[in-house]
Amino acid sequence: MLSNFFMDMVIKKYNFIRYVLIVTYTLAINLLFIAFYSANSNAVTNFNLNHNHNYNANIITNNNTDIGISNNRLLKIKVNSAIKKLKKVIKNGTNKNSDTITLKKLIEFSLKNPKIDSALNKIKGYRQNIKINESLPDPVLGFTFNNANGFNNPEIGTILGSNYTYSLNQEIPFPTKLFLKSGIAKMQYKSLNENFIGISLFTILNTKYLYYDLALTDSDIAIIKYDYSLLRMLKKIVEESYAVKKTNATGPVRLMLEMIDMKSDLIALKAKRKKFLLLLSLITNKKFNYIKNNLHPLFPAHILYSKLNYKKILIKAYHYNPYIKSVGYLYKRSKLSLNLAKQGFYPNIFISLSYGYRYFYPPALAAGIGLSLPIYFTQKQMPDIKKSKKYLLSSIYKRNWTFLKIKSDIKNSLNSINKYYKLYIANKKLYLPESIFLLDLYTNSFEVRHSSSFAMVDAFKKVVKSELNVYRYKTDYLKKMAFLKAVIGKLSLTYKKIAYKK
């Protein structure tokens, strides 16, 4: 029994010593393997990073040291933070200073440009035709010298002063002719005045177009710049994955091409921005630097949308649209012109006064009245009537065509407003959040090698596209709303030049 007890103790001690030796040996082997792998891994990493640095010296720099794999987590945190901020990058800011040109100021400037002033003064001048056409023709003051003796009978004899006569003649057209001429001038003036209001409305519209286009361009530039910095961080992640052979070389190359493409877009957007500023400088008659330094266009904070009734809008346009009113005045003018042409058959009245000698009689004051009747009706009166009938028919067709065009413009505007608003909401509330979520998902999956760099780049491109589309469709919506207001004609025109008395 005692011998068996000691035998068991020896066996247990031997087994414990054997277990300790096995564990110690295993740990030593593992430590040696880890040290060897770490040394080789750092060598491969440094070789690949140095190789990429020589390939493009501007790609990977971080405090003048190579980016290690250990920095990937910190970079990934930055990427996640940048992705979360994508929704905020394109929000409009506030005006920078008190000298900032608002849209209202811009419209006031545009309504004072030389083209508007020229049209306004022309209309003011034409208004004087109303008084001119309702006044009588100029009276004629005459002085006559007569050879009272006669050239063929000198024996008649003379009396001193018998050779001189003074006269005053006044033509009075048939009374209704004056009223018709004045009415024609008045209708013509009203038509031109409505055209001027139409020109002013579409000057305002063009100003709004340029303002919104410039706001869109500024938003696109901000989006491209921010997304470019995000793409650069994604490129670093892909390069680090390429350094440890987690991905192939096509990933960094494709991202580099995307960055070049975004730089090209940025150059094009800056050129477009300068073009819009030049056009605004022209339409407002302000210096380019003044517009450039003080104009910071902003989109409305909120878009108001409600379903618009086509029939009600059409009725408003019929009453307020300046071009419809203009062709209506032209139609009335044509009717008056036809009545005036028909009165070419009516006589004109002449009144005359004279004072002087006649032969052997003493000087005396004389008066007379007479009528003038047209003779050749086929040379003036009949062609004038035919011409007036053609003008009347032309004004009817022009009025109908203008009304049809306004109807078409209103229908197209309503369809476009509905379409662009739905696209704006869809991109803002659905497509953009989903594309950001997809980019975040593919970025995380790429870290654990569950997705390729191609999928991540495609998701990034969808984010950029949806960001740009949000404000592109918003701009289209605002421009179509402005166009609809201009077509209706009841735009808030408080500017005194347009409120010119008729």
Coordinates of N, CA, C and O in Angstrom, one line a residue, residues 6-102:
F6 N 3.5 6.0 -2.9 CA 4.7 6.7 -3.4 C 4.8 6.7 -4.9 O 5.2 7.7 -5.6
M7 N 4.4 5.6 -5.5 CA 4.4 5.5 -7.0 C 3.5 6.5 -7.6 O 3.8 7.1 -8.6
D8 N 2.3 6.6 -7.0 CA 1.3 7.6 -7.5 C 1.8 9.0 -7.4 O 1.6 9.9 -8.3
M9 N 2.5 9.3 -6.3 CA 3.1 10.7 -6.2 C 4.1 11.0 -7.2 O 4.2 12.1 -7.8
V10 N 5.0 10.0 -7.5 CA 6.0 10.2 -8.5 C 5.4 10.4 -9.9 O 5.8 11.3 -10.6
I11 N 4.4 9.7 -10.2 CA 3.7 9.8 -11.5 C 3.1 11.2 -11.7 O 3.2 11.8 -12.7
K12 N 2.4 11.6 -10.6 CA 1.7 12.9 -10.7 C 2.7 14.0 -10.8 O 2.5 15.0 -11.6
K13 N 3.8 14.0 -10.1 CA 4.9 15.0 -10.2 C 5.5 15.0 -11.6 O 5.7 16.1 -12.2
Y14 N 5.7 13.8 -12.2 CA 6.2 13.8 -13.5 C 5.3 14.4 -14.6 O 5.7 15.1 -15.4
N15 N 4.0 14.1 -14.4 CA 3.0 14.7 -15.3 C 2.9 16.2 -15.2 O 2.7 16.9 -16.2
F16 N 3.0 16.7 -14.0 CA 2.9 18.2 -13.8 C 4.1 18.9 -14.5 O 4.0 19.9 -15.2
I17 N 5.3 18.3 -14.2 CA 6.6 18.9 -14.8 C 6.5 18.8 -16.4 O 6.8 19.8 -17.1
R18 N 5.9 17.7 -16.9 CA 5.8 17.6 -18.4 C 4.8 18.6 -18.9 O 5.0 19.2 -20.0
Y19 N 3.7 18.9 -18.2 CA 2.7 19.9 -18.6 C 3.3 21.3 -18.7 O 3.1 22.0 -19.6
V20 N 4.1 21.6 -17.6 CA 4.7 22.9 -17.6 C 5.7 23.1 -18.7 O 5.8 24.2 -19.3
L21 N 6.5 22.1 -19.0 CA 7.4 22.2 -20.1 C 6.7 22.4 -21.5 O 7.2 23.1 -22.3
I22 N 5.6 21.6 -21.7 CA 4.9 21.8 -22.9 C 4.3 23.2 -23.1 O 4.4 23.8 -24.2
V23 N 3.7 23.7 -22.0 CA 3.2 25.1 -22.1 C 4.2 26.1 -22.4 O 4.1 27.0 -23.2
T24 N 5.4 26.0 -21.6 CA 6.5 26.9 -21.8 C 7.0 26.9 -23.2 O 7.3 27.9 -23.9
Y25 N 7.1 25.7 -23.8 CA 7.6 25.5 -25.2 C 6.7 26.1 -26.2 O 7.1 26.8 -27.1
T26 N 5.4 25.9 -25.9 CA 4.4 26.5 -26.9 C 4.4 28.0 -26.9 O 4.3 28.7 -27.9
L27 N 4.5 28.6 -25.7 CA 4.5 30.0 -25.6 C 5.8 30.6 -26.2 O 5.7 31.6 -26.9
A28 N 6.9 29.9 -26.1 CA 8.1 30.4 -26.7 C 8.0 30.4 -28.2 O 8.4 31.3 -28.9
I29 N 7.5 29.3 -28.7 CA 7.3 29.2 -30.2 C 6.4 30.3 -30.7 O 6.7 30.9 -31.7
N30 N 5.3 30.5 -30.0 CA 4.3 31.6 -30.4 C 4.9 33.0 -30.4 O 4.7 33.8 -31.3
L31 N 5.7 33.2 -29.4 CA 6.3 34.6 -29.3 C 7.3 34.8 -30.4 O 7.4 35.8 -31.0
L32 N 8.1 33.7 -30.7 CA 9.1 33.8 -31.8 C 8.3 34.0 -33.1 O 8.8 34.8 -34.0
F33 N 7.2 33.3 -33.3 CA 6.5 33.5 -34.6 C 5.9 34.9 -34.7 O 5.9 35.5 -35.8
I34 N 5.3 35.4 -33.6 CA 4.8 36.8 -33.6 C 5.8 37.8 -33.9 O 5.6 38.7 -34.7
A35 N 7.0 37.6 -33.3 CA 8.1 38.6 -33.6 C 8.5 38.6 -35.0 O 8.7 39.6 -35.7
F36 N 8.6 37.4 -35.5 CA 9.1 37.2 -37.0 C 8.0 37.8 -37.9 O 8.4 38.5 -38.9
Y37 N 6.8 37.5 -37.6 CA 5.7 38.0 -38.5 C 5.6 39.6 -38.5 O 5.4 40.2 -39.5
S38 N 5.8 40.1 -37.3 CA 5.6 41.5 -37.1 C 6.8 42.2 -37.9 O 6.6 43.2 -38.5
A39 N 8.0 41.7 -37.8 CA 9.1 42.3 -38.5 C 8.9 42.2 -40.0 O 9.1 43.2 -40.7
N40 N 8.5 41.1 -40.5 CA 8.2 40.9 -42.0 C 7.1 41.8 -42.4 O 7.1 42.4 -43.5
S41 N 6.0 41.9 -41.6 CA 4.8 42.7 -42.0 C 5.2 44.2 -42.0 O 4.8 44.9 -43.0
N42 N 6.0 44.7 -41.1 CA 6.4 46.1 -41.1 C 7.3 46.3 -42.3 O 7.3 47.4 -42.9
A43 N 8.1 45.4 -42.7 CA 9.0 45.5 -43.8 C 8.2 45.6 -45.1 O 8.5 46.5 -45.9
V44 N 7.2 44.8 -45.2 CA 6.4 44.8 -46.5 C 5.6 46.1 -46.5 O 5.5 46.7 -47.6
T45 N 5.1 46.5 -45.3 CA 4.3 47.8 -45.3 C 5.2 48.9 -45.7 O 4.8 49.8 -46.5
N46 N 6.4 49.0 -45.1 CA 7.2 50.2 -45.4 C 7.6 50.1 -46.9 O 7.7 51.2 -47.5
F47 N 7.9 48.9 -47.4 CA 8.3 48.8 -48.8 C 7.1 49.3 -49.7 O 7.4 50.1 -50.7
N48 N 5.9 48.9 -49.5 CA 4.8 49.3 -50.3 C 4.5 50.8 -50.2 O 4.1 51.4 -51.2
L49 N 4.5 51.3 -49.0 CA 4.2 52.7 -48.8 C 5.3 53.6 -49.5 O 5.0 54.6 -50.1
N50 N 6.5 53.1 -49.3 CA 7.6 53.9 -50.0 C 7.4 53.8 -51.5 O 7.7 54.8 -52.3
H51 N 7.0 52.6 -52.0 CA 6.8 52.5 -53.4 C 5.7 53.4 -53.9 O 5.8 54.1 -55.0
N52 N 4.5 53.4 -53.2 CA 3.4 54.3 -53.5 C 3.8 55.8 -53.4 O 3.4 56.6 -54.2
H53 N 4.7 56.1 -52.4 CA 5.1 57.5 -52.3 C 6.0 57.9 -53.5 O 5.8 59.1 -54.0
N54 N 6.8 57.0 -54.0 CA 7.5 57.4 -55.2 C 6.6 57.4 -56.4 O 6.9 58.2 -57.4
Y55 N 5.5 56.7 -56.4 CA 4.6 56.7 -57.6 C 3.9 58.0 -57.6 O 3.6 58.6 -58.7
N56 N 3.5 58.5 -56.5 CA 2.8 59.8 -56.4 C 3.1 60.5 -55.1 O 2.6 60.1 -54.1
A57 N 4.0 61.4 -55.1 CA 4.6 62.0 -53.9 C 3.5 62.7 -53.0 O 3.7 62.9 -51.9
N58 N 2.4 63.1 -53.7 CA 1.4 63.9 -53.0 C 0.3 63.1 -52.4 O -0.7 63.6 -52.0
I59 N 0.4 61.8 -52.5 CA -0.8 60.9 -52.1 C -0.8 60.7 -50.6 O -1.8 61.0 -50.0
I60 N 0.3 60.2 -50.1 CA 0.3 59.8 -48.7 C 1.3 60.5 -47.9 O 2.5 60.3 -48.0
T61 N 0.9 61.5 -47.1 CA 1.7 62.2 -46.2 C 1.0 62.4 -44.9 O -0.1 62.8 -44.9
N62 N 1.7 62.2 -43.7 CA 1.0 62.5 -42.4 C 2.1 62.8 -41.5 O 2.8 62.0 -40.9
N63 N 2.4 64.2 -41.3 CA 3.4 64.7 -40.5 C 4.8 64.1 -40.9 O 5.6 63.7 -40.1
N64 N 5.0 64.0 -42.3 CA 6.2 63.6 -42.9 C 6.6 62.2 -42.5 O 7.8 61.8 -42.5
T65 N 5.7 61.4 -42.1 CA 5.9 59.9 -41.8 C 4.9 59.1 -42.6 O 3.8 59.6 -43.0
D66 N 5.3 57.9 -42.9 CA 4.4 57.0 -43.6 C 3.2 56.6 -42.7 O 3.4 56.4 -41.5
I67 N 2.0 56.5 -43.3 CA 0.8 56.1 -42.6 C 0.9 54.6 -42.3 O 1.0 53.8 -43.3
G68 N 0.8 54.2 -41.2 CA 0.8 52.8 -40.8 C -0.5 52.2 -40.8 O -1.5 52.9 -40.8
I69 N -0.6 50.9 -40.7 CA -1.9 50.2 -40.6 C -2.6 50.6 -39.3 O -3.8 50.6 -39.2
S70 N -1.8 50.9 -38.3 CA -2.4 51.3 -37.0 C -3.3 52.6 -37.1 O -4.2 52.8 -36.2
N71 N -3.0 53.4 -38.1 CA -3.7 54.7 -38.2 C -5.1 54.4 -38.9 O -5.9 55.3 -39.0
N72 N -5.3 53.2 -39.4 CA -6.5 52.9 -40.1 C -7.8 53.2 -39.3 O -8.8 53.7 -39.8
R73 N -7.7 52.8 -38.0 CA -8.9 53.0 -37.2 C -9.2 54.4 -37.0 O -10.4 54.8 -37.1
L74 N -8.2 55.3 -36.7 CA -8.4 56.7 -36.6 C -9.0 57.3 -37.9 O -9.9 58.1 -37.8
L75 N -8.4 56.9 -39.0 CA -8.9 57.4 -40.3 C -10.4 56.9 -40.5 O -11.2 57.7 -41.0
K76 N -10.7 55.7 -40.1 CA -12.1 55.2 -40.3 C -13.0 56.0 -39.5 O -14.2 56.3 -39.9
I77 N -12.6 56.4 -38.3 CA -13.4 57.3 -37.4 C -13.7 58.6 -38.1 O -14.8 59.1 -38.1
K78 N -12.7 59.2 -38.7 CA -12.9 60.4 -39.5 C -13.8 60.3 -40.6 O -14.6 61.1 -40.9
V79 N -13.7 59.1 -41.3 CA -14.6 58.9 -42.5 C -16.0 58.8 -42.0 O -16.9 59.3 -42.6
N80 N -16.2 58.0 -40.9 CA -17.6 57.9 -40.4 C -18.2 59.3 -40.0 O -19.3 59.6 -40.2
S81 N -17.3 60.1 -39.3 CA -17.8 61.4 -39.0 C -18.1 62.3 -40.2 O -19.1 63.0 -40.2
A82 N -17.3 62.2 -41.2 CA -17.5 62.9 -42.5 C -18.8 62.5 -43.1 O -19.6 63.3 -43.7
I83 N -19.1 61.2 -43.1 CA -20.3 60.7 -43.8 C -21.5 61.2 -43.0 O -22.5 61.5 -43.7
K84 N -21.4 61.2 -41.7 CA -22.6 61.8 -40.9 C -22.8 63.2 -41.2 O -24.0 63.7 -41.1
K85 N -21.8 64.0 -41.5 CA -21.9 65.4 -41.8 C -22.3 65.8 -43.2 O -22.5 66.9 -43.5
L86 N -22.5 64.8 -44.0 CA -22.8 65.0 -45.4 C -24.1 65.8 -45.6 O -24.3 66.6 -46.5
K87 N -25.1 65.5 -44.7 CA -26.4 66.1 -44.8 C -26.3 67.6 -44.5 O -27.2 68.4 -44.9
K88 N -25.3 68.0 -43.7 CA -25.2 69.4 -43.3 C -24.3 70.3 -44.2 O -24.3 71.5 -44.1
V89 N -23.5 69.7 -45.0 CA -22.5 70.4 -45.8 C -23.2 71.4 -46.8 O -22.6 72.5 -47.0
I90 N -24.4 71.1 -47.3 CA -24.9 71.9 -48.3 C -26.0 72.9 -47.8 O -26.8 73.5 -48.5
K91 N -26.1 73.0 -46.4 CA -27.0 74.0 -45.9 C -26.5 75.4 -46.1 O -25.4 75.7 -46.1
N92 N -27.5 76.3 -46.4 CA -27.1 77.7 -46.7 C -26.8 78.4 -45.4 O -27.4 78.2 -44.4
G93 N -25.8 79.3 -45.6 CA -25.5 80.2 -44.4 C -26.3 81.4 -44.4 O -27.3 81.6 -45.1
T94 N -25.8 82.4 -43.6 CA -26.5 83.7 -43.6 C -25.7 84.7 -44.4 O -24.5 84.5 -44.7
N95 N -26.3 85.8 -44.7 CA -25.6 86.9 -45.4 C -24.4 87.4 -44.5 O -24.5 87.5 -43.3
K96 N -23.3 87.6 -45.2 CA -22.0 87.9 -44.5 C -22.0 89.3 -43.9 O -21.4 89.5 -42.9
N97 N -22.5 90.3 -44.6 CA -22.4 91.6 -44.0 C -23.6 92.4 -44.5 O -24.5 92.0 -45.3
S98 N -23.7 93.7 -44.0 CA -24.8 94.5 -44.4 C -24.8 95.0 -45.8 O -25.8 95.4 -46.3
D99 N -23.7 94.9 -46.5 CA -23.6 95.3 -47.9 C -24.0 94.2 -48.8 O -23.9 94.4 -50.1
T100 N -24.4 93.0 -48.3 CA -24.8 91.9 -49.2 C -26.0 92.3 -50.0 O -26.9 92.8 -49.6
I101 N -25.9 92.0 -51.3 CA -26.9 92.2 -52.3 C -28.0 91.1 -52.2 O -27.7 90.0 -52.5
T102 N -29.2 91.5 -51.8 CA -30.3 90.6 -51.7 C -30.9 90.4 -53.1 O -30.6 91.2 -54.0

